[in-house]
């Protein structure tokens, strides 16, 4: 969670699944990822803080911590139509890994 002047500006979750499986809730599918990889999920920016770099700042902080502690790979998902999220993800250097469709 990122706070600005005591208000929640954005939030998201990170996890390192022990089984190397990414369970993609929106599509009901599962993706194999290297064991020890970090997953970033559920990132949002509250409406009044949008277009101020909150999304990128929050993910950057989490990724910097992960990589400084020896982490090597991170994965994040985005819905195809969420162009703001996809732009932020690409700005951070992520590239497409796969496309999953809802079942």
CSV table of C-alpha atoms in Angstrom, one decimal:
chain,number,residue,atom,x,y,z
A,1,UNK,CA,0.0,0.0,0.0
A,2,UNK,CA,1.3,3.5,-0.8
A,3,UNK,CA,0.2,6.4,1.3
A,4,UNK,CA,0.3,10.0,0.3
A,5,UNK,CA,-0.5,12.6,3.0
A,6,UNK,CA,-2.0,9.8,5.1
A,7,UNK,CA,-4.4,8.7,2.3
A,8,UNK,CA,-4.2,5.4,0.4
A,9,UNK,CA,-3.0,6.3,-3.1
A,10,UNK,CA,-2.5,2.8,-4.4
A,11,UNK,CA,-2.3,-0.9,-3.4
A,12,UNK,CA,-1.2,-4.2,-4.8
A,13,UNK,CA,0.0,-7.6,-3.7
A,14,UNK,CA,3.1,-9.6,-4.2
A,15,UNK,CA,3.8,-13.3,-3.5
A,16,UNK,CA,6.3,-16.0,-4.3
A,17,UNK,CA,4.4,-19.2,-4.9
A,18,UNK,CA,6.1,-22.2,-3.4
A,19,UNK,CA,4.8,-24.5,-6.1
A,20,UNK,CA,5.9,-22.4,-9.1
A,21,UNK,CA,2.3,-22.0,-10.3
A,22,UNK,CA,0.5,-18.8,-11.1
A,23,UNK,CA,-3.2,-19.3,-10.6
A,24,UNK,CA,-4.9,-16.7,-12.8
A,25,UNK,CA,-8.3,-16.0,-11.2
A,26,UNK,CA,-9.7,-13.9,-14.0
A,27,UNK,CA,-9.4,-16.7,-16.5
A,28,UNK,CA,-9.4,-19.8,-14.4
A,29,UNK,CA,-6.1,-20.9,-15.9
A,30,UNK,CA,-2.7,-21.8,-14.4
A,31,UNK,CA,0.8,-20.8,-15.7
A,32,UNK,CA,4.0,-22.5,-14.7
A,33,UNK,CA,6.7,-20.0,-13.7
A,34,UNK,CA,10.2,-20.5,-12.4
A,35,UNK,CA,10.3,-21.4,-8.7
A,36,UNK,CA,11.2,-18.4,-6.6
A,37,UNK,CA,9.7,-15.9,-9.0
A,38,UNK,CA,7.6,-13.1,-7.7
A,39,UNK,CA,4.0,-12.5,-8.8
A,40,UNK,CA,2.5,-9.0,-8.7
A,41,UNK,CA,-1.3,-8.9,-8.6
A,42,UNK,CA,-4.2,-6.6,-7.9
A,43,UNK,CA,-2.5,-3.3,-8.4
A,44,UNK,CA,-4.8,-0.3,-8.4
A,45,UNK,CA,-4.5,3.4,-8.0
A,46,UNK,CA,-7.3,5.3,-6.3
A,47,UNK,CA,-9.1,7.6,-8.6
A,48,UNK,CA,-7.9,10.9,-7.1
A,49,UNK,CA,-4.2,9.8,-7.4
A,50,UNK,CA,-4.3,8.6,-11.0
A,51,UNK,CA,-1.9,10.0,-13.6
A,52,UNK,CA,0.7,10.9,-10.9
A,53,UNK,CA,3.0,7.9,-11.2
A,54,UNK,CA,1.6,6.0,-8.1
A,55,UNK,CA,1.2,2.7,-9.9
A,56,UNK,CA,4.8,2.7,-11.2
A,57,UNK,CA,6.2,4.0,-7.9
A,58,UNK,CA,4.5,1.3,-5.9
A,59,UNK,CA,5.6,-1.5,-8.2
A,60,UNK,CA,9.1,-0.1,-8.5
A,61,UNK,CA,9.5,-0.2,-4.7
A,62,UNK,CA,8.3,-3.8,-4.4
A,63,UNK,CA,10.5,-4.9,-7.3
A,64,UNK,CA,13.6,-3.1,-5.9
A,65,UNK,CA,13.2,-4.9,-2.6
A,66,UNK,CA,12.8,-8.3,-4.3
A,67,UNK,CA,15.8,-7.9,-6.6
A,68,UNK,CA,18.0,-6.5,-3.8
A,69,UNK,CA,17.3,-9.6,-1.8
A,70,UNK,CA,18.4,-11.9,-4.7
A,71,UNK,CA,15.2,-12.3,-6.6
A,72,UNK,CA,15.6,-12.9,-10.3
A,73,UNK,CA,12.3,-12.9,-12.1
A,74,UNK,CA,8.9,-11.2,-11.6
A,75,UNK,CA,5.6,-11.6,-13.4
A,76,UNK,CA,2.5,-9.4,-13.5
A,77,UNK,CA,-0.8,-9.7,-15.3
A,78,UNK,CA,-3.2,-7.2,-16.8
A,79,UNK,CA,-6.5,-7.3,-18.5
A,80,UNK,CA,-6.1,-6.7,-22.3
A,81,UNK,CA,-8.4,-3.6,-22.2
A,82,UNK,CA,-6.7,-2.0,-19.2
A,83,UNK,CA,-4.3,0.2,-21.3
A,84,UNK,CA,-3.2,2.4,-18.4
A,85,UNK,CA,-2.0,-0.7,-16.5
A,86,UNK,CA,-0.4,-2.2,-19.5
A,87,UNK,CA,1.5,1.1,-20.2
A,88,UNK,CA,2.8,1.2,-16.6
A,89,UNK,CA,3.8,-2.5,-16.8
A,90,UNK,CA,5.7,-1.9,-20.0
A,91,UNK,CA,7.4,1.3,-18.5
A,92,UNK,CA,8.8,-1.0,-15.8
A,93,UNK,CA,10.3,-3.2,-18.4
A,94,UNK,CA,7.9,-6.2,-18.4
A,95,UNK,CA,7.2,-7.9,-21.7
A,96,UNK,CA,4.4,-10.2,-22.8
A,97,UNK,CA,4.6,-13.8,-21.5
A,98,UNK,CA,1.3,-15.2,-22.6
A,99,UNK,CA,-2.4,-14.4,-23.2
A,100,UNK,CA,-5.1,-16.1,-21.2
A,101,UNK,CA,-8.8,-15.8,-22.0
A,102,UNK,CA,-11.7,-16.2,-19.6
A,103,UNK,CA,-13.3,-19.6,-19.7
